[in-house]
Coordinates of C-alpha atoms in Angstrom, one line a residue:
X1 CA 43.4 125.1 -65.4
X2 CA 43.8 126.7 -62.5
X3 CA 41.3 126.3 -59.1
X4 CA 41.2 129.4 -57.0
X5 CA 40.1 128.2 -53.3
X6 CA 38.9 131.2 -50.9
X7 CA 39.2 130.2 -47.1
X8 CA 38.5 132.0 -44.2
X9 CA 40.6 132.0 -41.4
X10 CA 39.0 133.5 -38.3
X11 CA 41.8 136.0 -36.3
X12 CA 43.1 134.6 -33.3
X13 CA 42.1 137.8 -31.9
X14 CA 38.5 137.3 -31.9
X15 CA 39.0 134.5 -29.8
X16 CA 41.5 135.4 -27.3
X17 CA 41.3 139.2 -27.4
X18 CA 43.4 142.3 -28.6
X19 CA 46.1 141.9 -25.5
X20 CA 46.0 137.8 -25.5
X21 CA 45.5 138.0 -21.6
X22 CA 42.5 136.3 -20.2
X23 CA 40.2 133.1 -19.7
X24 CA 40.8 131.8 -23.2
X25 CA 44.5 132.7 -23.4
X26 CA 44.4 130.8 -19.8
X27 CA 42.5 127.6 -21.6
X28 CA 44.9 127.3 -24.4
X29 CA 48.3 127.3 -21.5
X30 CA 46.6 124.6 -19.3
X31 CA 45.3 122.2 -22.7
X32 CA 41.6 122.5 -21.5
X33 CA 40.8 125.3 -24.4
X34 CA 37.4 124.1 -27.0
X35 CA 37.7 125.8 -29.9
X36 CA 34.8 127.3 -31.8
X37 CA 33.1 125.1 -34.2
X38 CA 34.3 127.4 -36.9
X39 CA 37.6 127.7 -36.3
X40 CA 40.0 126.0 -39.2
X41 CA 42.0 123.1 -39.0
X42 CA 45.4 125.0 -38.6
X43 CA 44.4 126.9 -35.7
X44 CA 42.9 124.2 -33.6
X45 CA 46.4 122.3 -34.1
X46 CA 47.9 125.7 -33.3
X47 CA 45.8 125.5 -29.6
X48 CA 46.6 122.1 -28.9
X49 CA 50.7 123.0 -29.3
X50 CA 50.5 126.1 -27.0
X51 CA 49.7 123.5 -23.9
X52 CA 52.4 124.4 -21.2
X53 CA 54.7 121.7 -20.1
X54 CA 54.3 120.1 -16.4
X55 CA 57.1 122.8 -15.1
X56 CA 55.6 125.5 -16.9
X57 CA 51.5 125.0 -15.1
X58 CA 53.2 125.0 -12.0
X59 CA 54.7 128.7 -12.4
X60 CA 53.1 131.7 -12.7
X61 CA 54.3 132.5 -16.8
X62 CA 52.1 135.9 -17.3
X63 CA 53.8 139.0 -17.9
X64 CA 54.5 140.8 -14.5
X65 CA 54.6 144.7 -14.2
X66 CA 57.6 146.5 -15.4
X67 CA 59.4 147.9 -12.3
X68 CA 61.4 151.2 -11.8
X69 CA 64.8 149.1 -11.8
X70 CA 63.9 147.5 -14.7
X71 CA 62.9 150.9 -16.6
X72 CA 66.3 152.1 -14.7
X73 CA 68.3 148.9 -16.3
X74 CA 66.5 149.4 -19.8
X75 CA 67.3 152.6 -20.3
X76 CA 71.0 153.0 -18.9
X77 CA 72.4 150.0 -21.1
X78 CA 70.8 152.8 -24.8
X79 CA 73.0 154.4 -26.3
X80 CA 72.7 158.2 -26.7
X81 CA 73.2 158.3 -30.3
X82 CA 69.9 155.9 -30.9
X83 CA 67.7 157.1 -33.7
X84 CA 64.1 157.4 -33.2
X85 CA 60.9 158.7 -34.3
X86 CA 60.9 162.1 -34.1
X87 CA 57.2 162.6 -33.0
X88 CA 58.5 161.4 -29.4
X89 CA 60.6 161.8 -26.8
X90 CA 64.4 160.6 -27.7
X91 CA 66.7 158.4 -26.3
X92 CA 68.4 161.3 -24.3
X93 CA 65.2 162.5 -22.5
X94 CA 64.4 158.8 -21.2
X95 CA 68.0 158.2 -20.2
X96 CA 68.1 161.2 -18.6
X97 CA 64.9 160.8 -16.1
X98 CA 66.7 157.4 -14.3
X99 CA 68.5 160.2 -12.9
X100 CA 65.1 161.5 -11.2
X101 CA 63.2 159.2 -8.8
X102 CA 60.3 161.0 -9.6
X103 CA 60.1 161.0 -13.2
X104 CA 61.2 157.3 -13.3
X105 CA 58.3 156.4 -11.1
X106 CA 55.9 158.5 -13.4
X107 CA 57.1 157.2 -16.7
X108 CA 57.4 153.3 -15.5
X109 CA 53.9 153.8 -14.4
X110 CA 53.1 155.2 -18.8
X111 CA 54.6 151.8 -19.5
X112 CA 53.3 149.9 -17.8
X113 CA 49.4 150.9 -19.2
X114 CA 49.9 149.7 -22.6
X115 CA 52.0 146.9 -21.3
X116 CA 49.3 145.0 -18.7
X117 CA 46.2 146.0 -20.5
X118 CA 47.4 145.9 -24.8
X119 CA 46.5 149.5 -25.5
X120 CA 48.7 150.7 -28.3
X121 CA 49.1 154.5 -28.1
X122 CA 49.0 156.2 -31.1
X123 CA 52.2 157.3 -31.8
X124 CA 53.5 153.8 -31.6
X125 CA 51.8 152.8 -35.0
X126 CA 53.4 155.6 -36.6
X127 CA 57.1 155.1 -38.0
X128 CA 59.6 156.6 -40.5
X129 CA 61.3 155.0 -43.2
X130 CA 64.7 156.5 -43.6
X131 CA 66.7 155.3 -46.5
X132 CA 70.2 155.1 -46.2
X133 CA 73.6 154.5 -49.0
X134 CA 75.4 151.1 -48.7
X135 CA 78.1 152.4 -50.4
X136 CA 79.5 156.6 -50.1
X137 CA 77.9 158.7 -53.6
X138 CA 76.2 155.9 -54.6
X139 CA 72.5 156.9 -55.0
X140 CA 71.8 153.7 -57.1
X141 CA 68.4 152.6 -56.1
X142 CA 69.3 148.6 -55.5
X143 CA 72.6 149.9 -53.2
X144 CA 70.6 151.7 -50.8
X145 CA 68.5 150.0 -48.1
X146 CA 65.5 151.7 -45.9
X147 CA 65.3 151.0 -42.1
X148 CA 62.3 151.8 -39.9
X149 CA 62.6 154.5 -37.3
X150 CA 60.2 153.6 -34.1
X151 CA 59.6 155.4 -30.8
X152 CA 62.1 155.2 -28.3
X153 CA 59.8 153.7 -25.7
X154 CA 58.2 151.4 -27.7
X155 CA 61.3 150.0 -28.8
X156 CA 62.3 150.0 -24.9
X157 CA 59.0 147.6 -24.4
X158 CA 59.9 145.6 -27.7
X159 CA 63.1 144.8 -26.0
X160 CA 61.9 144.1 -22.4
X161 CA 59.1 141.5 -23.7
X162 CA 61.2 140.0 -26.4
X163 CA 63.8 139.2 -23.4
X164 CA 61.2 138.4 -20.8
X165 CA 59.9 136.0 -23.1
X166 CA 63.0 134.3 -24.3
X167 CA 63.7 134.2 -20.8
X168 CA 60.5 132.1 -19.7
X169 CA 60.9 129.7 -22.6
X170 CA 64.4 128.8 -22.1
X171 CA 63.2 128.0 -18.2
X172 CA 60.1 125.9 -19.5
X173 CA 62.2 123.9 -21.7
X174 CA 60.3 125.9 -24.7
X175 CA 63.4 126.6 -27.2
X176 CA 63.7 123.8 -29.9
X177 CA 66.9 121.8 -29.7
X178 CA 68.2 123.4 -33.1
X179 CA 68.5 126.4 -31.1
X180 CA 72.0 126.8 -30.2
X181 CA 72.9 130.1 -29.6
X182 CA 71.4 130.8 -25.8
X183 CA 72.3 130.7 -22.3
X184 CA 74.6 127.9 -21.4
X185 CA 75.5 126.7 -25.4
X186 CA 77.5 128.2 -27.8
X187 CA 76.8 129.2 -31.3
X188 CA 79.8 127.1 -32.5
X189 CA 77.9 124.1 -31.5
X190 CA 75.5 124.6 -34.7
X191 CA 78.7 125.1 -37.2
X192 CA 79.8 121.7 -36.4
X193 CA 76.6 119.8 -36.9
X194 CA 76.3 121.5 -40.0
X195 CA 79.6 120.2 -41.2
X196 CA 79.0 116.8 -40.1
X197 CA 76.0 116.8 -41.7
X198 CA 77.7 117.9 -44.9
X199 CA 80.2 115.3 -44.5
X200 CA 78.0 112.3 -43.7
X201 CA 75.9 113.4 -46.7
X202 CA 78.8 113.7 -49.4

């Protein structure tokens, strides 16, 4: 006999909004956040493990604008030969306006809209699947694998938030312990306390 239980989980988003930057968001960071009466038991733990640390309340932790030398940076490290979704600008015609101070300054100012306020142009929800052979001639349907083509800009802001961010928690203190591979330790670190663990458990 089997009991089928319906539950209803309230989006995060309703409560602290499509680009998670605000008075709630602000709550939940500094532990003073009252969840809703309807909010479910998951989520209210959720709030109460998202208070900062002491180091992290005293610095300012909210994404700052993205500056020209950072668009500059971002851009010179791409490769040329990048895929992307072809309804966009490539990789060449971004790496190619660092070169301009003008167009840097107009397209750092684009990225930075979507990137202080949440909007999500359109063009950035759009991708294409592109199926490619593991193996030369073989068109076997369980030796090919499909990878996701995104715009070239969007994957330029994926990149500059996902190192921001890894950047702020490793200065909070944020990263778990298990977490070897960062700044300052080494990967090989992990390896061994695998193989102790191994050993002492044989």
């Amino acid at each position: 006999c089997c009991h089928m239980i319906h539950l209803h989980l309230p989006p995060l988003i309703n409560i602290l909004g499509t680009s998670g930057i605000g008075t709630p968001t602000t709550d939940v960071l500094n532990g003073t956040f009252v969840p809703p009466p309807t909010t479910d038991e998951v989520s209210v733990k959720w709030f109460k493990c998202m208070e900062n640390t002491l180091t992290a309340k005293k610095a300012s932790i909210f994404p700052r604008m993205i500056t020209k030398d950072d668009y500059v940076s971002g851009w010179r490290k791409a490769k040329h030969n990048t895929s992307s979704n072809p309804t966009g600008p490539d990789y060449h015609v971004y790496k190619s306006t660092t070169h301009n101070k003008t167009l840097t300054a107009f397209e750092t100012i684009l990225l930075n809209i979507p990137y202080q306020t949440g909007y999500s142009p359109k063009r950035w929800k759009q991708a294409l699947d592109l199926v490619l052979r593991k193996q030369p001639n073989n068109f076997d349907v369980k030796k090919l694998r499909t990878i996701r083509l995104l715009e070239a800009d969007f994957n330029f802001m994926c990149k500059f938030m996902g190192k921001w961010a890894m950047s702020k928690a490793q200065d909070f203190e944020q990263l778990a312990k298990e977490q070897y591979c960062k700044k300052r330790h080494q990967a090989i670190g992990l390896a061994l306390s695998k193989w102790l663990s191994i050993d002492i458990a044989a």
